Each structure stands twice: as C-alpha cells, then as structure tokens.
Backbone as a ProteinNet text record, in pm:
[ID]
protein_1_A
[PRIMARY]
MNIALIGATGNIGSKILAEALSRGHSVTAIVRNTDALPTHERLSARKGDVGDEAALSTTLSGHEAVISSLPFSAFDPDRLLSAIKSSGVKRYIAVGGAGSLDLKPGLRLVDSDEFPAEWKNEARKGADYLTRLRRERDLDWTFISPSIMIEPGKRTGTFRLGGDSVLFAADGSSRISQEDYAIALIDELEHPAHIRQRFTVGY
[TERTIARY]
15640.5	15626.2	15560.7	15600.9	15608.7	15508.4	15382.3	15286.1	15211.8	15154.7	15087.1	14964.2	14867.7	14723.9	14652.8	14602.2	14505	14374.4	14315.3	14180	14132.9	14204	14245.9	14147.8	14020.3	13950.1	13766.5	13792.2	13679.8	13639.2	13507	13412.8	13542.7	13589.3	13693.7	13837.6	13876.6	13985.4	14024.1	13954.2	13954.5	13969.2	13916.1	13936.3	14045.6	14114.5	14229.4	14343.8	14333.6	14423.4	14471.3	14308.8	14320.8	14426.8	14386	14429.8	14568.9	14622.3	14748.2	14847.4	14811.8	14829.3	14894.4	14763.9	14762.8	14835.2	14909.8	14991.1	15140.4	15145.3	15276.8	15345.1	15273.1	15297.6	15308.2	15398.1	15373.7	15287.9	15215.7	15106.3	15154.8	15171.4	15103.3	14995.4	14909.9	14781.4	14767.1	14688.9	14718.2	14576.2	14490.1	14356.8	14342.1	14211	14188.1	14181.9	14137.5	14094.6	14196.3	14294.3	14426.2	14361.2	14241.8	14210	14071.9	14053.5	13994.9	14047.7	14163.5	14249.6	14257.7	14312.6	14341.7	14476	14516.3	14645.7	14734.7	14847.4	14905.3	15082.2	15142.1	15278.9	15320.3	15264.9	15321.7	15259.4	15164.4	15097.6	15109.9	15168.7	15224	15070.5	15016	14920.2	14975.4	14953.6	14975.6	14851.9	14864.5	14720.2	14720.8	14679.9	14712	14587.4	14584.8	14512.2	14536.6	14450.5	14484.7	14504	14431.5	14448.7	14575.3	14693	14811.5	14924.5	14924.3	15014	15165.4	15227.4	15339.2	15384.6	15283.8	15295.5	15264	15134.8	15122.5	15256.2	15309.9	15419.4	15539.9	15580.1	15660.2	15619.3	15495.9	15478.5	15432.2	15435	15447.4	15581.1	15668.1	15823	15884.4	15935.9	16001.4	15914.6	15798.6	15716.1	15719.4	15681.3	15702.2	15577.9	15496.8	15382	15262.3	15202	15054.6	14956	14829	14709.6	14609.4	14501.2	14402.7	14272.1	14209.1	14053.6	13990.3	13948.8	13892.1	13742.6	13649.6	13549	13601.2	13552.2	13628.2	13598.6	13494.1	13452.9	13522.3	13651.3	13731.8	13840.7	13888.3	14010.6	14026	14132.8	14144.4	14271.3	14212.6	14280.1	14450.3	14452.5	14603.1	14672.2	14651.2	14693.7	14764.8	14668.6	14687.2	14801.9	14753.7	14870.1	15008.1	15000.7	15158.3	15206.5	15137	15202	15272.7	15203.3	15234.1	15378.4	15355.8	15473.6	15584.3	15579.6	15666.8	15751.2	15653.1	15707.8	15836.1	15830.5	15931.9	15871.5	15747.1	15689	15606.8	15669.8	15581.8	15469.5	15471.2	15342.5	15236.2	15119.7	14999	14868.1	14794.3	14642	14545.6	14444	14319.8	14245.8	14154.5	14004.2	13945.1	13874.2	13770.9	13621.4	13566.9	13414.7	13388.8	13249.4	13151.9	13136	13070.6	12984	13084.5	13199.7	13277.9	13304.7	13268.7	13229.3	13124.2	13159.3	13072.4	12925.3	12855.6	12730.5	12706.6	12720.5	12725.7	12808.3	12840.2	12938.5	12860.4	12952.5	12916.4	12837.2	12790.3	12726.8	12748.5	12800.7	12847.7	12768.8	12796.2	12665.9	12625.4	12728.4	12667.7	12601.9	12580.7	12515.2	12376.6	12330.5	12206.1	12153.4	12004.7	11906.3	11877	11926.9	11923.8	12001.9	12082.4	12196.5	12156.1	12155.1	12062.7	12092	12009.5	12050.4	12144.8	12130.7	12176.9	12330.9	12351.5	12496.8	12556.8	12500.7	12563.2	12680	12656.8	12786.7	12927	12926.3	13048.7	13114.3	13015.9	13034.4	13102.9	13049.7	13118	13244	13256.7	13396.4	13464.6	13455.1	13531.8	13584.7	13499.6	13478.8	13599.3	13581.5	13686.8	13811.7	13858.9	13980.5	14054.7	13982.7	14009.1	14091.5	13994.1	14022.7	14166.9	14188.8	14307.1	14405.8	14383.8	14469.1	14527.7	14433.8	14492.4	14608.6	14596.1	14714.2	14836.7	14849.1	14957.1	15063.6	15210.4	15312.9	15397.7	15390.7	15529.1	15495.7	15379.9	15340.5	15303.5	15320.1	15291.1	15118.7	15058.5	14905.8	14809.5	14729	14609.3	14504	14405.6	14262.7	14157.8	14113.7	14051.8	13877.8	13789.5	13666.4	13616.2	13503.1	13426.6	13289.5	13240.4	13105.5	12992.2	12896.1	12791.3	12752.3	12752.4	12751.7	12870.7	12903.4	13028.2	12961	13000.3	12905.9	12992.9	12971.1	13074.8	13017.2	13095.9	13050.5	13176.6	13179.4	13266.1	13402.3	13510.6	13652.4	13666.2	13604.9	13612	13725.6	13790.6	13884	13895.2	13732.5	13666.3	13631.9	13655.9	13610.8	13690.3	13608.9	13666.8	13696.8	13772.1	13869.2	13806.3	13776.4	13735.9	13816.9	13772.8	13859.9	13770.9	13719.1	13646.1	13497.7	13416.5	13294.4	13228.6	13126.7	13081.9	13058.5	13118.6	13079.7	12970.3	12898.9	12761	12755.5	12740.9	12724.9	12606.6	12617.6	12485.8	12377	12347	12201.4	12183.4	12265.3	12240.8	12283.5	12355.9	12363.7	12523.5	12560.8	12693	12727.8	12846.7	12864.1	12977.8	13035	13186.1	13166.7	13193.2	13248.1	13366.3	13346.9	13472.1	13597.3	13554.7	13670.8	13742.2	13663	13731.8	13788.1	13701.6	13775.6	13934	13898.7	14050.3	14161	14130	14234.4	14254.5	14198	14207.1	14304	14291.2	14355.1	14524.3	14503.3	14656.4	14735.8	14648.4	14701.2	14765.3	14720	14760	14894.5	14911.5	15012.1	15134	15092.8	15203.9	15243.2	15162.1	15206.7	15124.2	15190.7	15137.1	15121	14974.5	14931	14874.6	14841.5	14762.9	14801.2	14942.9	14992.5	14960.5	14895	14836.6	14733.5	14639.8	14553.5	14428.8	14281.3	14192	14152.4	14110.3	14067.7	13918.9	13846.9	13721.9	13743.9	13659.8	13661.6	13501.9	13491.9	13315	13327.7	13213.8	13161.9	13112.5
5600.8	5699.5	5839.7	5932.7	6056.6	6142.8	6117.3	6207.5	6340.4	6432.1	6549.2	6489.6	6567.9	6519.7	6670.5	6730.9	6813.1	6820.5	6837.4	6790	6649.9	6625.6	6489.5	6488.1	6576.4	6548.5	6551	6584.1	6530.8	6397.3	6358.4	6257.1	6155.1	6154.1	6096.7	6101.1	6235.3	6236.2	6192.8	6164.2	6081.1	5898.9	5894.6	5713.5	5703.4	5830.8	5803.2	5810.5	5920.3	5908.9	5797.2	5710.6	5580.3	5490.2	5486.9	5350.6	5390	5516.1	5548.3	5509.4	5575.5	5514.3	5384.7	5284.2	5129.7	5061.3	5139.2	5086.1	5103.7	5203.5	5237.6	5360.6	5443.3	5554.4	5686.5	5750.4	5872.5	5970.1	6061.4	6160.5	6293.3	6401	6520.2	6567.7	6588.6	6644	6799.3	6838.8	7007.5	7039.3	7070	7087.3	7263.6	7281.3	7402.4	7379.3	7263.3	7247.6	7132.8	7150.6	7024.6	6946.8	6998.1	6927.3	6804.2	6812.3	6730.5	6576.6	6593.5	6472.6	6373.5	6247.7	6134.7	6181	6105.1	6116.3	6023.6	5976.9	5889.1	5914.2	5819.8	5821.1	5908	5845.6	5876	5994	6069.3	6149.9	6311.2	6401.8	6532	6594.5	6709.5	6806.8	6936.8	6998.5	7118.7	7205.1	7330.9	7404.7	7501.2	7480.7	7566.3	7581.9	7709.9	7769.7	7742.4	7672.7	7628.1	7764.2	7863.5	7991.3	8071.6	8015.6	8089.6	8012.6	8051.9	7987.7	7950.3	8078.6	8051.1	7958.5	7986.3	7878.5	7720.3	7734.5	7574.1	7538.6	7617.2	7533.2	7492.3	7596.5	7565.5	7441.5	7415.1	7308.2	7167.7	7166.4	7066.5	7032	7112.8	7071	6988.5	6860.7	6777.4	6623.9	6654.5	6534.2	6467.6	6314.5	6219.5	6278.2	6307.2	6306.5	6401.3	6408.6	6538.3	6489.3	6473.2	6411.4	6538.1	6587	6667.3	6602.3	6641.8	6586.6	6685.3	6786.2	6907.6	6941.1	7015.2	7051.6	7138.3	7100.7	7209.3	7343.2	7377.9	7516.4	7595.3	7503.5	7567.3	7598.7	7594.2	7633	7678.6	7764.1	7825.5	7723.4	7676.5	7545.9	7611.1	7742	7757.3	7795	7815.8	7878.9	7735.1	7641.3	7486.4	7461.7	7416.3	7361.4	7438.6	7559.8	7668.1	7637	7605.3	7540.1	7444.6	7344.3	7216.1	7216.3	7271.7	7269.8	7347.9	7476.1	7581.6	7474.3	7383.9	7290	7179.1	7170.8	7058.5	6895.9	6894.1	6770.2	6750.4	6615.8	6596.1	6524.6	6429.3	6334.8	6404.6	6424.2	6462.3	6387.8	6336	6264.3	6363	6397.9	6436.2	6369.1	6371.4	6322.6	6394.5	6290.3	6380.4	6353.7	6419.3	6378.2	6295.9	6236.6	6173.2	6247	6367.9	6461.2	6474.4	6480.5	6477.6	6319.1	6204.1	6087	6091.4	5997.2	5998.9	5881.9	5936.4	5878.3	5772.3	5840.1	5767.9	5861	5769.5	5892.7	6037.8	6132	6279.9	6306.3	6219.9	6296.9	6266.7	6391.1	6384.7	6335.6	6272.2	6287.1	6383.9	6501.1	6635.8	6689.4	6683.9	6757.9	6648.2	6565.9	6465.2	6520.6	6499.9	6543.6	6487.3	6381.7	6322.5	6378.8	6452.8	6466.2	6592.1	6579.5	6657.7	6822.5	6925	7061.7	7122.7	7053.3	7130.6	7097.1	6977.5	6971	6992.3	7051	7076.5	7168.9	7272.5	7365	7306	7214.9	7183.8	7095.1	7013.1	6906.5	6959	7061.5	7123	7182.1	7262.9	7323	7175.9	7041.3	6921.6	6922	6914.5	6894.7	6983	7090.2	7227.3	7192.5	7154.1	7134.3	6989	6923.5	6807.9	6849.6	6915.2	6982.2	7078.5	7152.1	7229.7	7107.6	7026.7	6913.2	6827.3	6841.7	6778.8	6866.6	6985	7057.4	7047.9	7004	7028.4	6883.6	6964.3	6847	6875.6	6942.1	6957.2	6886.2	6821	6736.7	6588.5	6493.9	6369.3	6319	6382.8	6389.9	6280.9	6226.8	6165.9	6222.3	6211.6	6243.2	6096.1	6094	5997.8	5966.1	5979.4	5949.8	5863.7	5895.8	5775.9	5741.7	5650.7	5591.6	5691.2	5704.4	5832.2	5798.6	5728.1	5738	5688.4	5746.7	5727.8	5769.6	5652.4	5687.5	5610.2	5635.7	5523.8	5409.8	5278.2	5178.5	5055.1	4963.5	4830.1	4844	4822	4795.8	4635.4	4635.4	4530.7	4449.4	4576.9	4556.2	4477.6	4477.4	4402.8	4521	4554.3	4653.9	4687.2	4745.6	4722.1	4882.4	4897.1	5039.4	5062.1	5164.4	5207.4	5324.4	5407.5	5508.5	5617.3	5643.8	5811.3	5798.2	5643.4	5635.3	5568.2	5607.9	5558.2	5426	5358.6	5244.7	5137.2	5097.8	5022	4883.6	4863.6	4705.2	4644.2	4499.1	4408.8	4454.3	4516.5	4533.6	4702	4812.4	4894	5042.5	4948.4	5060	5110.5	5230.9	5317.5	5348.5	5260.9	5290.1	5254	5324.8	5263.6	5282.9	5257	5277.2	5400.2	5460.3	5569.3	5485.9	5388.3	5281.8	5221.3	5175.6	5131.4	5236.4	5336.6	5449.5	5476.8	5468.2	5519.7	5401.3	5262.2	5164.9	5172.4	5208.5	5250.3	5351.8	5452.6	5544	5544.5	5506.4	5454	5350	5239.2	5159.2	5243.2	5332.5	5402.8	5480.6	5509.3	5580.9	5493.7	5399	5265	5193.5	5211.9	5152.7	5220.9	5344.1	5440.1	5365.9	5406.7	5327.8	5404.4	5541.2	5633.6	5771.6	5769.1	5928.3	5988.5	6143.9	6205.3	6168.9	6108.8	6044	6048.7	6029	6016.9	5873.3	5803.5	5693.6	5689.2	5554	5556.4	5444.9	5434	5309.8	5274.2	5153.1	5132.8	4941.5	4930.9	4782.7	4733.1
11680.6	11550.4	11654.1	11603.8	11694.9	11618.1	11666.9	11569.4	11644	11578.6	11621.9	11562.4	11639.7	11636.7	11651.3	11563.3	11575.9	11614.9	11724	11730	11785.7	11889	11975.9	12046.7	12092.2	12206.2	12122.2	11985.1	11894.5	11911.2	11865.1	11853.2	11782.6	11651.2	11571.9	11640.5	11646.6	11721.3	11833.3	11896.7	12016.6	12008.6	11927.7	11892.3	11810	11730.7	11659.3	11801.5	11869.9	11988.1	12039.1	12100.1	12155.2	12090.5	11954.8	11844.4	11846.5	11839.1	11828.1	11942.7	12052.8	12180.6	12191.3	12152.5	12186	12114.7	11983.8	11898.3	11966	12057.6	12073.2	12028.6	11954.1	11910.9	12035.4	12025.2	12110.3	12018.4	12102.7	12011.4	12109.3	12026.3	12059.8	12043	12155	12112.9	12138.6	11999.1	12009.4	12002.2	12092.3	12130.9	12210	12217.7	12291.7	12438.1	12454.3	12623.4	12633	12729.2	12729.5	12867.4	12935.3	13059.6	13019.1	12879.3	12823.6	12792.8	12765.8	12735	12883.8	12833.9	12905.6	12956.5	13073.3	13108	13059.7	12991.2	12933.7	12956	12938.6	12956.6	12819.2	12691.6	12577.9	12490.6	12594.7	12554	12584.7	12504.4	12541.3	12515.8	12605.4	12562.9	12530.1	12429.4	12377.5	12356.2	12414.4	12387.9	12268.1	12170.7	12045.5	11980.3	11885.2	11810	11667.9	11612.6	11467	11352.1	11389.1	11346	11364.9	11442.5	11486	11402.1	11271.6	11182.6	11248	11333.6	11345.9	11469.9	11571	11684.6	11649.6	11561.3	11519.4	11451.9	11337.4	11300	11393.5	11495.3	11600.9	11695.6	11716.1	11807.8	11703.7	11535.9	11490.2	11436.5	11452.9	11418.1	11483.6	11419.7	11494.9	11523.9	11459.2	11449.9	11313.4	11297	11185.3	11129	11150.9	11092.2	11155.3	11101.9	11157.5	11093.7	11186.6	11163.2	11209.6	11108.7	11188.9	11161.1	11283.6	11281.9	11332.1	11215	11280.3	11178.2	11227.3	11113.5	11002	10904.1	10806.9	10784.4	10884.4	10901.2	11021.6	11082.6	11171.8	11173.7	11015.4	10972.5	10814.6	10826.4	10679.6	10639	10522.2	10457.8	10444	10375.3	10309.1	10408	10585.3	10685.5	10727.9	10738.9	10810.3	10735	10610.8	10515.8	10505.2	10518.3	10530.5	10655.8	10759.9	10894.6	10927.9	10853.4	10834	10743.9	10636.1	10572.6	10583	10664.5	10718.2	10857.5	10930.1	11031	10994.1	10861.4	10824.3	10807.3	10858.3	10851.4	10680.6	10652	10531.6	10485.8	10597.4	10608.6	10695.7	10623.6	10695.1	10629.3	10718.8	10713.4	10735.1	10672.5	10720.1	10712.3	10823.6	10884.3	10764.5	10668.1	10534.7	10589.7	10501.7	10496.5	10388	10434.7	10313.6	10209.1	10222.9	10120.7	9981.3	9969.6	9868.2	9771.1	9828.8	9743.3	9632.5	9546.1	9435.3	9473.5	9466	9453.4	9340.2	9260.3	9106.1	9034.2	8910.4	8833.5	8775.1	8819.3	8814.2	8928.3	9012.4	9157.5	9255.9	9342.6	9451.2	9559.1	9660.8	9775	9785.8	9864.3	9893.2	9783	9684.7	9570.4	9540.8	9581.5	9600.4	9679.6	9635.4	9692.9	9838.2	9860.3	9994.1	10087.7	10068.4	10129.3	10259.7	10327	10483.3	10448.9	10420.4	10406.2	10507	10614.3	10727.9	10713.5	10669	10673.4	10557	10414.6	10310.4	10347.8	10407.2	10422.7	10450.2	10559.5	10593.1	10490.3	10420.8	10331.7	10264.9	10173.7	10088.8	10117.3	10240.4	10279.5	10273.4	10295.6	10326.2	10161.5	10032.2	9924.2	9888.2	9911	9881.3	9914.5	10055.2	10112.9	10034.9	9983.2	9919.6	9751.4	9712.4	9595.3	9617.4	9750.9	9760.1	9768.9	9836.8	9869.2	9772.1	9664.5	9543.7	9455.3	9492.7	9427	9522.3	9622.1	9698.7	9671.7	9656.4	9588.1	9689.1	9808.4	9880.2	10019.4	10021.1	10156.9	10091.1	10166.1	10168.8	10187.8	10165.4	10215.5	10200.5	10260.9	10253.6	10325.9	10246.7	10286.2	10310.6	10417.9	10446.6	10457.1	10380.6	10391.9	10449.3	10575.5	10611.8	10548.2	10553.1	10493.5	10540.2	10469.3	10494	10631.1	10731.4	10879.9	10954.1	11001.2	11135.7	11248.2	11349.4	11470.6	11564	11699	11796.3	11790	11809.8	11789.6	11840.2	11772.6	11807	11704.1	11778.2	11716.8	11683.1	11544	11495.2	11398.6	11330.6	11253.7	11113.7	11085.6	10967.3	10892.7	10832.4	10650.9	10591.9	10502.2	10336.1	10309.1	10227.8	10139.6	10006.7	9973.3	9837.1	9818.5	9702.9	9651.9	9628.1	9536.2	9552.6	9547.5	9541.2	9573.3	9699.5	9736.3	9844.7	9840.3	9967.5	9978.3	10040.4	10003.3	10025	10083.7	10151.5	10241.9	10174.6	10165.9	10079.2	10146.3	10270.7	10291	10239.7	10165.2	10105.8	10209.5	10350.2	10441.9	10381.6	10420.2	10419.5	10571.7	10634.8	10755.3	10802	10906.1	10972	11112.2	11205.7	11358.4	11326.6	11460.4	11471.4	11519.9	11570.8	11601.1	11499.1	11411.7	11306.3	11164.2	11203.1	11107.2	11195.3	11250.9	11359.8	11283.4	11323.3	11251.8	11155.3	11056.4	10880.7	10885.6	10966.4	10970.3	11017.4	11132.8	11194.8	11112.4	11044.6	10928.9	10835.5	10763.1	10646.4	10728.7	10845.1	10908.3	10906.9	10938.3	10980.5	10828.6	10730.7	10585.6	10492.7	10461.4	10344.4	10222.4	10192.6	10062.8	9951.8	10034	9967.2	9951.4	9931.2	9932.9	9820.1	9841	9791	9690.6	9789.7	9750.8	9834.5	9804.7	9876.7	9888.8	10007.2	9980.1	10106.8	10116.9	10202	10255.6	10386.1	10479.4	10492.9	10497	10522.9	10564.1	10594.3	10600.5	10474.8
[MASK]
+++++++++++++++++++++++++++++++++++++++++++++++++++++++++++++++++++++++++++++++++++++++++++++++++++++++++++++++++++++++++++++++++++++++++++++++++++++++++++++++++++++++++++++++++++++++++++++++++++++++++++

C-alpha cells in the first residue's frame, strides 16, 4: 500500500514508519526535518508544513491512505481535514490520545482529578478533534487511542482492543508499548474494522 505519514519522526510516528516498512508498504514521510528520517528503498521524504493546506493536499494526492501522528496543538483540524479531502484520499487514520477515553460512564479520563494538569490542554484538544471527526462523512477515518501509558518497549504482538473506555490489565495498569500500538494501527490499515470509529489498544 502507498501511505502518506504525517509526523513520521515523532516517538510514535517513527514506530509506525518502521512497522509499515517492515510489512512491505511504501511510505511518503511528511516531516519538517527530512534529515531525521532513515534511508529505505520504499521511503520517500517530503518536507512539509501541515499548516500549508494547498501544498499538503498536493503531497497527499495519489496515496491510498493518510496517517497523522501529530500533537493536537500543532495543527488546525479543519485545515488538515480539508487538505486530506481535497487530495482525493479517502482513508485516514489518526493517532489519538487517551484523554478522550471514558474512565467510567460519564467521566472522561481528561476530566478526572487524577489526570495531570500539564497534559490537560493537549488532551482536550485531542478530545475536540475526535468530536470533529465524528461529524466527518467524506473520509473513511479511524481514531486510535492508546492506553493511559504509552512508552517505548517491546514489539510483542499480544494486546487487546477496546472501544471508548480505558483498558485496564489485571494488575490495574493501563499501558501499551509504542511498538505494539504501531502494530494495531497498521493492522487496521490493512484490515479495516473501525471505519468512522474510535478504538483503543492496551494489554
């Protein structure tokens, strides 16, 4: 598959890039600093500004899918979605946040007393973006939320999928490695099961 990946050098974006390439996909990595990208025969580097709607649309055109792995405070939702739609690409997968997940019925994680204050602004922007996507009918979008803790770790291939609620393990933890998150995302890309839906992944 020919994929456009926005934010391919970030913590999670770099894992998605590695996973996609390992499965034989071709990737156009759209980043600010192309020097930070690895060299690969199926990787094309494109320097791009997500705020430049016209240029981004041109870069995205011709791909089979777009993946974005960006801080929610780094882009304007309407402009990004407009660029994707005008490019003609229908399939879009967004790296989501955990803050919009339900901790319990009626209480989102970001609104709980335990949620770190310094992360609330970014998490609420992520929740707002999910709300915006849920009104979107022109794209076959998917929003993938990680568990509460997502850190570099092992690529195990063993994890669970959930819906709109935080996934907790038997020991009470809620976590996923960046490597296993990338597996779940590329699995969804290859075998779509959550079109116009959010899902989450955890151990």
